[in-house]
Amino acid sequence: MYQAVISLYKKFTPAQKRTALFCGVLLLGMLSALVLMGINLLLAKAYFPHVTFLFDPRFHLSDFYDVASFTKLGLDVYNQPGPNYFPFFMVLLLPLKYVNWQLALWCMEALFVGFYALLAYRFMPPMPFKPVWAGIFTLCSYPLWFTLDRGNVEMLLFIVCGLFIWAYQEGRLKTAGLLLALAINMKLYPAVFLVLFAADKKHKELFYTLTLTVLFFAVGYYLTGAGEQLQNNLEMFAFYHQQRPFGLQFSHSLMNLMRVPVFISLDGGLPQTWGPFTYFSAQAAFGYMLFMFALFSVICLYVVFINKAFWKAVLLLTLAEVGFPFVSSDYTLIHLVLPALLFLNAGGKQPAQNTLCVLLALLFIPINWWAHTYYMSHYAMILNAGSVLRPLVIILLLAVLMRDFNYARLKEGIKTYIRPK
């Protein structure tokens, strides 16, 4: 049996080998997590926090119901502390006020899973038993299950961003610009994809997208009368999630690499010790922001002037989108789905493709075992292994993807870019 599998693998094209390796790691990671959870269920005879790699089940689907509850206020949604989403997105969500919330949640989750599976099948390279590989890619995805468990409306942003990249790849740039403008008015982070227009010298389409972005924001701002309350909501979110330890919980932000050691060094991580941690987070935020801006600038230079592969540009920008914010909850990992598929389907053998496959797959498998299996303490509600391991994986991915960056290539790329057609 083993020899038959190896013989079949050797006959695969480079794209098929990447897909098989990636899906193999996903399947192994999910099965290992389920076995470990099962063993701990028998030993601990309790569900949480010892035997789950998902969120606290007491807050199952609460993200959706929290957002839906704000729609009761109608267009006055920002007249009290509440949502941290942009006004235009909240306007689009207002119909939730008039429908059955449970039915709306089921429809949203079904649409999300269907679109996820469609992307997996559509962008996966042709290969034997393709539906099986697409099924593994979908069903063994930790970000998918985490997002479904939280009921987070990030599902809708994922669909819009996925359609944007799809449309951009197909050359439908006006449609892509419209979708990106909508995505930016749901959350700011997709703005990183504006770099794609600059890289391809699509300056008219870039201006078109920026114009729509401003227009959508102005409409939402006017309709809701967001005013100062929007800023207050964002500042309150920043305090509770970006400064207090709650921002470490199921977050893969690179800032965790600074904040986790500080948190652990405190006296047991108990709430009464959070003052120094909050102070450190506030003081470190500005320096971290400058460093991430500098790192993102390097990525932009690479994407615009050096890189020629669409999959690599999308992957680099998405890694910045999901890894660079002060806090980035694990449901944002779903945005890596299409970049991963573009990489798997890239033509020919890619440099360091096995390394990239394994590193990418590590971002898709459950690695939150620290808090929920072995680390039986009050840290469990704040930390998990993914809080440290995933930022490290993101750094390694960035290093591997841009290892050919150098000044000579940058200089030549700039000359080529500004050269008249």
Short mmCIF file of C-alpha atoms in Angstrom, two decimals:
data_model
loop_
_atom_site.label_atom_id
_atom_site.label_comp_id
_atom_site.label_asym_id
_atom_site.label_seq_id
_atom_site.Cartn_x
_atom_site.Cartn_y
_atom_site.Cartn_z
CA MET A 1 0.00 0.00 0.00
CA TYR A 2 2.75 2.41 0.98
CA GLN A 3 4.70 1.68 -2.21
CA ALA A 4 1.56 2.21 -4.29
CA VAL A 5 1.01 5.61 -2.71
CA ILE A 6 4.65 6.62 -3.27
CA SER A 7 4.49 5.42 -6.89
CA LEU A 8 1.34 7.49 -7.50
CA TYR A 9 2.89 10.54 -5.81
CA LYS A 10 5.96 10.36 -8.07
CA LYS A 11 3.71 10.54 -11.13
CA PHE A 12 2.09 13.75 -9.91
CA THR A 13 2.90 17.12 -11.48
CA PRO A 14 4.59 19.71 -9.23
CA ALA A 15 1.21 21.35 -8.56
CA GLN A 16 -0.35 18.01 -7.66
CA LYS A 17 2.56 17.18 -5.34
CA ARG A 18 2.12 20.51 -3.55
CA THR A 19 -1.58 19.83 -3.13
CA ALA A 20 -1.04 16.29 -1.84
CA LEU A 21 1.59 17.44 0.66
CA PHE A 22 -0.50 20.38 1.87
CA CYS A 23 -3.67 18.30 2.27
CA GLY A 24 -1.67 15.50 3.89
CA VAL A 25 -0.40 17.86 6.59
CA LEU A 26 -3.94 19.22 7.08
CA LEU A 27 -5.40 15.74 7.49
CA LEU A 28 -2.64 14.61 9.85
CA GLY A 29 -2.97 17.79 11.91
CA MET A 30 -6.73 17.54 12.28
CA LEU A 31 -6.70 13.81 13.10
CA SER A 32 -3.95 14.35 15.69
CA ALA A 33 -5.94 17.16 17.29
CA LEU A 34 -9.12 15.07 17.43
CA VAL A 35 -7.29 12.06 18.91
CA LEU A 36 -5.65 14.26 21.54
CA MET A 37 -8.97 15.89 22.39
CA GLY A 38 -10.59 12.45 22.69
CA ILE A 39 -7.90 11.18 25.04
CA ASN A 40 -8.21 14.25 27.22
CA LEU A 41 -11.98 13.93 27.23
CA LEU A 42 -11.63 10.45 28.72
CA LEU A 43 -9.01 11.56 31.23
CA ALA A 44 -10.50 14.87 32.30
CA LYS A 45 -14.18 13.96 31.80
CA ALA A 46 -14.88 17.59 31.06
CA TYR A 47 -15.33 19.55 27.87
CA PHE A 48 -13.70 22.92 28.53
CA PRO A 49 -10.98 24.00 28.86
CA HIS A 50 -9.14 20.70 28.69
CA VAL A 51 -10.32 19.08 25.47
CA THR A 52 -11.15 21.64 22.77
CA PHE A 53 -9.05 23.65 20.35
CA LEU A 54 -11.95 26.04 19.74
CA PHE A 55 -13.27 28.93 21.82
CA ASP A 56 -14.98 28.70 25.21
CA PRO A 57 -18.30 26.93 24.38
CA ARG A 58 -20.15 29.28 26.71
CA PHE A 59 -19.69 31.91 23.99
CA HIS A 60 -20.63 29.68 21.05
CA LEU A 61 -21.82 31.84 18.09
CA SER A 62 -21.76 34.94 20.28
CA ASP A 63 -19.91 37.05 17.69
CA PHE A 64 -22.90 36.94 15.36
CA TYR A 65 -25.50 37.62 18.04
CA ASP A 66 -23.46 40.49 19.47
CA VAL A 67 -23.37 42.20 16.07
CA ALA A 68 -27.01 41.37 15.33
CA SER A 69 -28.10 42.94 18.63
CA PHE A 70 -26.67 46.27 17.49
CA THR A 71 -29.02 46.30 14.49
CA LYS A 72 -31.94 46.82 16.89
CA LEU A 73 -30.78 50.45 17.07
CA GLY A 74 -31.24 50.93 13.32
CA LEU A 75 -29.32 53.87 11.91
CA ASP A 76 -28.62 55.04 15.48
CA VAL A 77 -26.23 52.13 15.89
CA TYR A 78 -23.32 54.41 16.85
CA ASN A 79 -25.23 56.44 19.44
CA GLN A 80 -23.97 54.13 22.19
CA PRO A 81 -20.82 52.05 22.71
CA GLY A 82 -21.08 49.15 20.35
CA PRO A 83 -19.76 47.90 17.03
CA ASN A 84 -16.19 48.41 15.86
CA TYR A 85 -17.10 47.82 12.22
CA PHE A 86 -17.19 50.68 9.71
CA PRO A 87 -20.53 52.48 9.20
CA PHE A 88 -21.24 51.27 5.64
CA PHE A 89 -20.96 47.64 6.73
CA MET A 90 -23.33 48.21 9.64
CA VAL A 91 -25.83 49.76 7.22
CA LEU A 92 -25.62 46.62 5.09
CA LEU A 93 -26.28 44.50 8.19
CA LEU A 94 -29.37 46.45 9.30
CA PRO A 95 -31.83 44.04 7.59
CA LEU A 96 -30.93 41.60 10.38
CA LYS A 97 -33.24 43.70 12.54
CA TYR A 98 -36.24 42.39 10.62
CA VAL A 99 -35.42 38.68 10.13
CA ASN A 100 -35.04 35.62 12.31
CA TRP A 101 -31.47 35.73 13.59
CA GLN A 102 -30.99 31.99 13.81
CA LEU A 103 -32.14 31.54 10.22
CA ALA A 104 -29.86 34.39 9.10
CA LEU A 105 -26.93 32.77 10.91
CA TRP A 106 -27.57 29.39 9.27
CA CYS A 107 -27.79 31.02 5.85
CA MET A 108 -24.56 32.95 6.41
CA GLU A 109 -22.68 29.88 7.60
CA ALA A 110 -24.02 27.76 4.72
CA LEU A 111 -22.98 30.46 2.23
CA PHE A 112 -19.54 30.65 3.85
CA VAL A 113 -18.91 26.89 3.77
CA GLY A 114 -20.26 26.63 0.23
CA PHE A 115 -18.01 29.42 -1.02
CA TYR A 116 -15.02 27.94 0.84
CA ALA A 117 -15.60 24.55 -0.80
CA LEU A 118 -16.17 26.18 -4.20
CA LEU A 119 -12.82 27.99 -3.98
CA ALA A 120 -11.10 24.75 -2.94
CA TYR A 121 -12.50 22.86 -5.93
CA ARG A 122 -12.21 25.71 -8.46
CA PHE A 123 -8.62 26.73 -7.73
CA MET A 124 -7.15 23.33 -6.85
CA PRO A 125 -5.09 21.91 -9.74
CA PRO A 126 -6.61 19.08 -11.81
CA MET A 127 -5.70 15.77 -10.18
CA PRO A 128 -7.09 12.28 -9.51
CA PHE A 129 -9.91 12.22 -6.93
CA LYS A 130 -10.04 16.01 -6.89
CA PRO A 131 -13.30 16.15 -4.87
CA VAL A 132 -11.58 14.15 -2.11
CA TRP A 133 -8.63 16.54 -1.98
CA ALA A 134 -10.99 19.53 -2.00
CA GLY A 135 -12.96 17.92 0.83
CA ILE A 136 -9.82 17.46 2.94
CA PHE A 137 -8.80 21.04 2.23
CA THR A 138 -12.20 22.25 3.45
CA LEU A 139 -13.12 19.92 6.31
CA CYS A 140 -9.66 19.81 7.92
CA SER A 141 -9.35 23.60 8.10
CA TYR A 142 -9.05 24.93 11.65
CA PRO A 143 -9.86 28.54 10.55
CA LEU A 144 -13.12 27.32 9.00
CA TRP A 145 -14.25 25.53 12.16
CA PHE A 146 -13.12 28.38 14.41
CA THR A 147 -15.04 30.93 12.34
CA LEU A 148 -18.17 28.76 12.30
CA ASP A 149 -17.89 28.25 16.07
CA ARG A 150 -17.71 31.98 16.67
CA GLY A 151 -20.38 32.83 14.09
CA ASN A 152 -18.23 35.79 13.12
CA VAL A 153 -19.43 38.06 10.31
CA GLU A 154 -15.84 37.94 9.02
CA MET A 155 -17.38 35.21 6.86
CA LEU A 156 -18.94 37.94 4.73
CA LEU A 157 -15.64 39.80 4.44
CA PHE A 158 -13.97 36.53 3.40
CA ILE A 159 -16.49 36.09 0.58
CA VAL A 160 -16.02 39.66 -0.66
CA CYS A 161 -12.21 39.42 -0.53
CA GLY A 162 -12.28 36.04 -2.25
CA LEU A 163 -14.46 37.43 -5.04
CA PHE A 164 -12.11 40.41 -5.36
CA ILE A 165 -9.02 38.24 -5.87
CA TRP A 166 -10.96 35.98 -8.24
CA ALA A 167 -12.16 38.95 -10.31
CA TYR A 168 -8.69 40.53 -10.31
CA GLN A 169 -7.07 37.34 -11.56
CA GLU A 170 -9.68 37.12 -14.33
CA GLY A 171 -8.87 40.68 -15.41
CA ARG A 172 -12.24 42.15 -14.36
CA LEU A 173 -10.61 45.13 -12.71
CA LYS A 174 -13.66 47.38 -12.39
CA THR A 175 -15.54 44.60 -10.61
CA ALA A 176 -12.45 43.91 -8.51
CA GLY A 177 -12.18 47.58 -7.56
CA LEU A 178 -15.83 47.68 -6.49
CA LEU A 179 -15.40 44.58 -4.34
CA LEU A 180 -12.21 45.87 -2.74
CA ALA A 181 -13.85 49.21 -1.91
CA LEU A 182 -16.66 47.28 -0.24
CA ALA A 183 -14.18 45.09 1.68
CA ILE A 184 -12.27 48.12 2.98
CA ASN A 185 -15.56 49.54 4.26
CA MET A 186 -16.15 46.34 6.20
CA LYS A 187 -12.67 46.35 7.78
CA LEU A 188 -9.63 48.45 6.98
CA TYR A 189 -7.15 45.57 6.57
CA PRO A 190 -8.04 44.57 2.97
CA ALA A 191 -6.64 47.95 1.89
CA VAL A 192 -3.30 46.14 1.55
CA PHE A 193 -4.56 44.79 -1.79
CA LEU A 194 -4.46 48.27 -3.31
CA VAL A 195 -0.79 47.44 -3.87
CA LEU A 196 -1.84 44.95 -6.58
CA PHE A 197 -3.14 47.79 -8.76
CA ALA A 198 0.09 49.72 -8.26
CA ALA A 199 2.21 46.64 -9.08
CA ASP A 200 0.38 46.16 -12.39
CA LYS A 201 0.43 49.88 -13.22
CA LYS A 202 -3.38 50.02 -13.12
CA HIS A 203 -3.42 53.58 -11.87
CA LYS A 204 -6.87 54.46 -13.24
CA GLU A 205 -8.37 51.41 -11.56
CA LEU A 206 -6.52 52.32 -8.35
CA PHE A 207 -8.05 55.82 -8.39
CA TYR A 208 -11.46 54.30 -9.18
CA THR A 209 -11.18 51.96 -6.17
CA LEU A 210 -10.07 54.73 -3.82
CA THR A 211 -12.93 56.95 -4.99
CA LEU A 212 -15.49 54.22 -4.32
CA THR A 213 -13.92 53.54 -0.93
CA VAL A 214 -14.31 57.17 0.14
CA LEU A 215 -17.83 57.32 -1.29
CA PHE A 216 -18.98 54.20 0.56
CA PHE A 217 -17.51 55.49 3.82
CA ALA A 218 -19.16 58.90 3.38
CA VAL A 219 -22.55 57.30 2.72
CA GLY A 220 -22.28 55.06 5.78
CA TYR A 221 -20.99 57.90 7.95
CA TYR A 222 -23.84 60.19 6.86
CA LEU A 223 -26.62 57.60 7.26
CA THR A 224 -25.55 56.47 10.72
CA GLY A 225 -24.35 59.82 12.04
CA ALA A 226 -21.35 57.92 13.40
CA GLY A 227 -19.52 61.04 14.59
CA GLU A 228 -17.31 60.81 17.64
CA GLN A 229 -18.97 57.62 18.87
CA LEU A 230 -17.32 55.59 16.10
CA GLN A 231 -13.93 56.80 17.29
CA ASN A 232 -14.90 56.04 20.89
CA ASN A 233 -15.93 52.50 19.92
CA LEU A 234 -12.63 51.90 18.13
CA GLU A 235 -10.68 53.28 21.09
CA MET A 236 -12.62 51.07 23.52
CA PHE A 237 -11.94 48.05 21.31
CA ALA A 238 -8.26 48.99 21.26
CA PHE A 239 -8.13 49.19 25.04
CA TYR A 240 -9.80 45.85 25.76
CA HIS A 241 -8.27 43.84 22.93
CA GLN A 242 -5.05 45.56 21.89
CA GLN A 243 -3.80 46.51 25.34
CA ARG A 244 -5.36 44.12 27.86
CA PRO A 245 -4.46 40.40 27.81
CA PHE A 246 -7.70 39.48 26.02
CA GLY A 247 -5.86 40.45 22.85
CA LEU A 248 -3.59 37.42 23.33
CA GLN A 249 -6.46 34.96 23.27
CA PHE A 250 -6.64 33.11 19.93
CA SER A 251 -4.58 35.80 18.24
CA HIS A 252 -1.66 35.27 15.86
CA SER A 253 -0.45 38.87 15.70
CA LEU A 254 3.31 39.33 15.54
CA MET A 255 2.92 41.62 18.54
CA ASN A 256 2.25 38.50 20.62
CA LEU A 257 5.95 37.70 20.42
CA MET A 258 6.56 40.76 22.62
CA ARG A 259 3.47 40.62 24.78
CA VAL A 260 3.30 36.91 25.67
CA PRO A 261 6.68 36.87 27.53
CA VAL A 262 5.65 39.99 29.45
CA PHE A 263 2.32 38.43 30.41
CA ILE A 264 3.93 35.18 31.58
CA SER A 265 6.50 37.09 33.62
CA LEU A 266 3.76 38.71 35.70
CA ASP A 267 2.69 37.17 38.99
CA GLY A 268 0.56 34.31 37.69
CA GLY A 269 -1.20 36.39 35.05
CA LEU A 270 -4.06 37.11 37.45
CA PRO A 271 -6.36 40.08 36.70
CA GLN A 272 -4.86 42.17 39.49
CA THR A 273 -1.49 42.02 37.69
CA TRP A 274 -2.83 43.23 34.34
CA GLY A 275 -2.02 46.88 35.03
CA PRO A 276 1.70 46.59 34.14
CA PHE A 277 0.82 44.46 31.12
CA THR A 278 -1.67 47.07 29.86
CA TYR A 279 0.94 49.78 30.40
CA PHE A 280 3.56 47.82 28.45
CA SER A 281 1.13 47.22 25.57
CA ALA A 282 0.26 50.91 25.37
CA GLN A 283 3.93 51.94 25.41
CA ALA A 284 5.00 49.33 22.87
CA ALA A 285 2.15 49.99 20.44
CA PHE A 286 3.70 52.99 18.68
CA GLY A 287 7.09 51.34 18.17
CA TYR A 288 5.41 48.16 16.95
CA MET A 289 3.29 50.18 14.51
CA LEU A 290 6.38 51.88 13.06
CA PHE A 291 8.20 48.57 12.68
CA MET A 292 5.22 46.92 10.97
CA PHE A 293 4.85 49.91 8.67
CA ALA A 294 8.52 49.58 7.71
CA LEU A 295 8.16 45.83 7.15
CA PHE A 296 5.02 46.35 5.08
CA SER A 297 6.90 48.95 3.02
CA VAL A 298 9.55 46.34 2.24
CA ILE A 299 6.81 43.91 1.18
CA CYS A 300 5.29 46.59 -1.06
CA LEU A 301 8.67 47.28 -2.70
CA TYR A 302 9.11 43.56 -3.33
CA VAL A 303 5.60 43.09 -4.74
CA VAL A 304 5.72 46.17 -7.00
CA PHE A 305 9.31 46.14 -8.26
CA ILE A 306 10.65 42.58 -7.93
CA ASN A 307 7.97 39.92 -7.74
CA LYS A 308 6.28 38.73 -10.94
CA ALA A 309 4.11 35.92 -9.54
CA PHE A 310 0.49 36.78 -8.73
CA TRP A 311 0.18 34.03 -6.11
CA LYS A 312 3.21 35.30 -4.23
CA ALA A 313 2.00 38.91 -4.25
CA VAL A 314 -1.42 37.90 -2.89
CA LEU A 315 0.13 35.62 -0.26
CA LEU A 316 2.58 38.26 0.98
CA LEU A 317 -0.12 40.93 1.22
CA THR A 318 -2.49 38.53 2.99
CA LEU A 319 0.19 37.55 5.52
CA ALA A 320 0.57 41.27 6.28
CA GLU A 321 -3.20 41.62 6.54
CA VAL A 322 -3.62 38.81 9.06
CA GLY A 323 -0.33 39.01 10.96
CA PHE A 324 0.57 42.68 11.34
CA PRO A 325 -2.39 44.20 13.27
CA PHE A 326 -2.02 44.62 17.04
CA VAL A 327 -4.60 41.85 17.49
CA SER A 328 -5.63 39.35 14.84
CA SER A 329 -8.08 36.69 15.96
CA ASP A 330 -7.80 33.21 14.49
CA TYR A 331 -10.87 33.59 12.29
CA THR A 332 -8.85 35.99 10.11
CA LEU A 333 -6.74 33.00 9.00
CA ILE A 334 -9.57 32.16 6.56
CA HIS A 335 -8.20 34.90 4.29
CA LEU A 336 -5.19 32.69 3.57
CA VAL A 337 -7.41 30.17 1.77
CA LEU A 338 -7.27 31.66 -1.73
CA PRO A 339 -3.55 32.63 -1.58
CA ALA A 340 -2.78 29.05 -0.52
CA LEU A 341 -4.83 27.67 -3.42
CA LEU A 342 -3.15 30.05 -5.89
CA PHE A 343 0.22 28.75 -4.68
CA LEU A 344 -0.85 25.11 -4.98
CA ASN A 345 -2.08 25.71 -8.53
CA ALA A 346 0.98 27.70 -9.67
CA GLY A 347 2.59 26.27 -12.79
CA GLY A 348 5.80 24.25 -12.58
CA LYS A 349 8.00 23.55 -9.62
CA GLN A 350 8.32 26.53 -7.26
CA PRO A 351 11.41 27.34 -5.18
CA ALA A 352 11.22 25.85 -1.67
CA GLN A 353 7.74 24.56 -2.45
CA ASN A 354 7.79 21.76 0.16
CA THR A 355 8.85 24.20 2.88
CA LEU A 356 6.13 26.64 1.87
CA CYS A 357 3.54 23.86 1.81
CA VAL A 358 4.33 22.72 5.33
CA LEU A 359 4.56 26.24 6.77
CA LEU A 360 1.28 27.29 5.18
CA ALA A 361 -0.44 24.11 6.35
CA LEU A 362 0.67 24.81 9.93
CA LEU A 363 -1.48 27.95 9.84
CA PHE A 364 -4.49 25.81 8.93
CA ILE A 365 -4.23 23.08 11.57
CA PRO A 366 -5.19 23.22 15.29
CA ILE A 367 -2.11 24.03 17.36
CA ASN A 368 -3.89 25.46 20.41
CA TRP A 369 -3.12 22.44 22.58
CA TRP A 370 -1.02 24.30 25.16
CA ALA A 371 -3.90 26.03 26.91
CA HIS A 372 -6.53 23.38 26.36
CA THR A 373 -4.69 20.18 27.21
CA TYR A 374 -1.52 20.44 29.24
CA TYR A 375 -1.51 23.98 30.57
CA MET A 376 -4.08 23.60 33.34
CA SER A 377 -4.11 27.04 34.94
CA HIS A 378 -5.74 30.44 34.83
CA TYR A 379 -3.55 31.18 31.79
CA ALA A 380 -5.89 28.95 29.79
CA MET A 381 -8.40 31.71 29.06
CA ILE A 382 -5.66 34.04 27.82
CA LEU A 383 -2.93 32.00 26.13
CA ASN A 384 -2.61 29.05 23.84
CA ALA A 385 0.28 27.61 21.84
CA GLY A 386 -0.98 29.23 18.64
CA SER A 387 -0.44 32.67 20.21
CA VAL A 388 3.30 32.11 19.78
CA LEU A 389 3.69 29.40 17.15
CA ARG A 390 1.62 31.03 14.40
CA PRO A 391 3.46 34.40 14.53
CA LEU A 392 6.73 32.46 14.21
CA VAL A 393 5.36 30.57 11.20
CA ILE A 394 4.30 33.86 9.58
CA ILE A 395 7.81 35.26 10.04
CA LEU A 396 9.34 32.14 8.49
CA LEU A 397 6.95 32.36 5.55
CA LEU A 398 7.86 35.99 4.92
CA ALA A 399 11.57 35.12 5.06
CA VAL A 400 11.22 32.21 2.61
CA LEU A 401 9.00 34.13 0.21
CA MET A 402 11.28 37.17 0.04
CA ARG A 403 14.67 35.51 0.36
CA ASP A 404 15.61 36.77 -3.12
CA PHE A 405 15.08 40.42 -2.13
CA ASN A 406 18.22 42.51 -2.63
CA TYR A 407 19.15 46.05 -3.57
CA ALA A 408 20.36 45.19 -7.08
CA ARG A 409 17.05 43.53 -7.99
CA LEU A 410 15.12 46.40 -6.43
CA LYS A 411 17.07 48.99 -8.38
CA GLU A 412 16.60 47.13 -11.66
CA GLY A 413 12.89 46.64 -10.89
CA ILE A 414 12.38 50.36 -10.31
CA LYS A 415 14.06 51.16 -13.63
CA THR A 416 11.85 48.66 -15.43
CA TYR A 417 8.73 49.97 -13.70
CA ILE A 418 9.20 53.62 -14.64
CA ARG A 419 10.35 52.84 -18.18
CA PRO A 420 7.74 54.12 -20.69
CA LYS A 421 5.74 51.46 -22.51
#
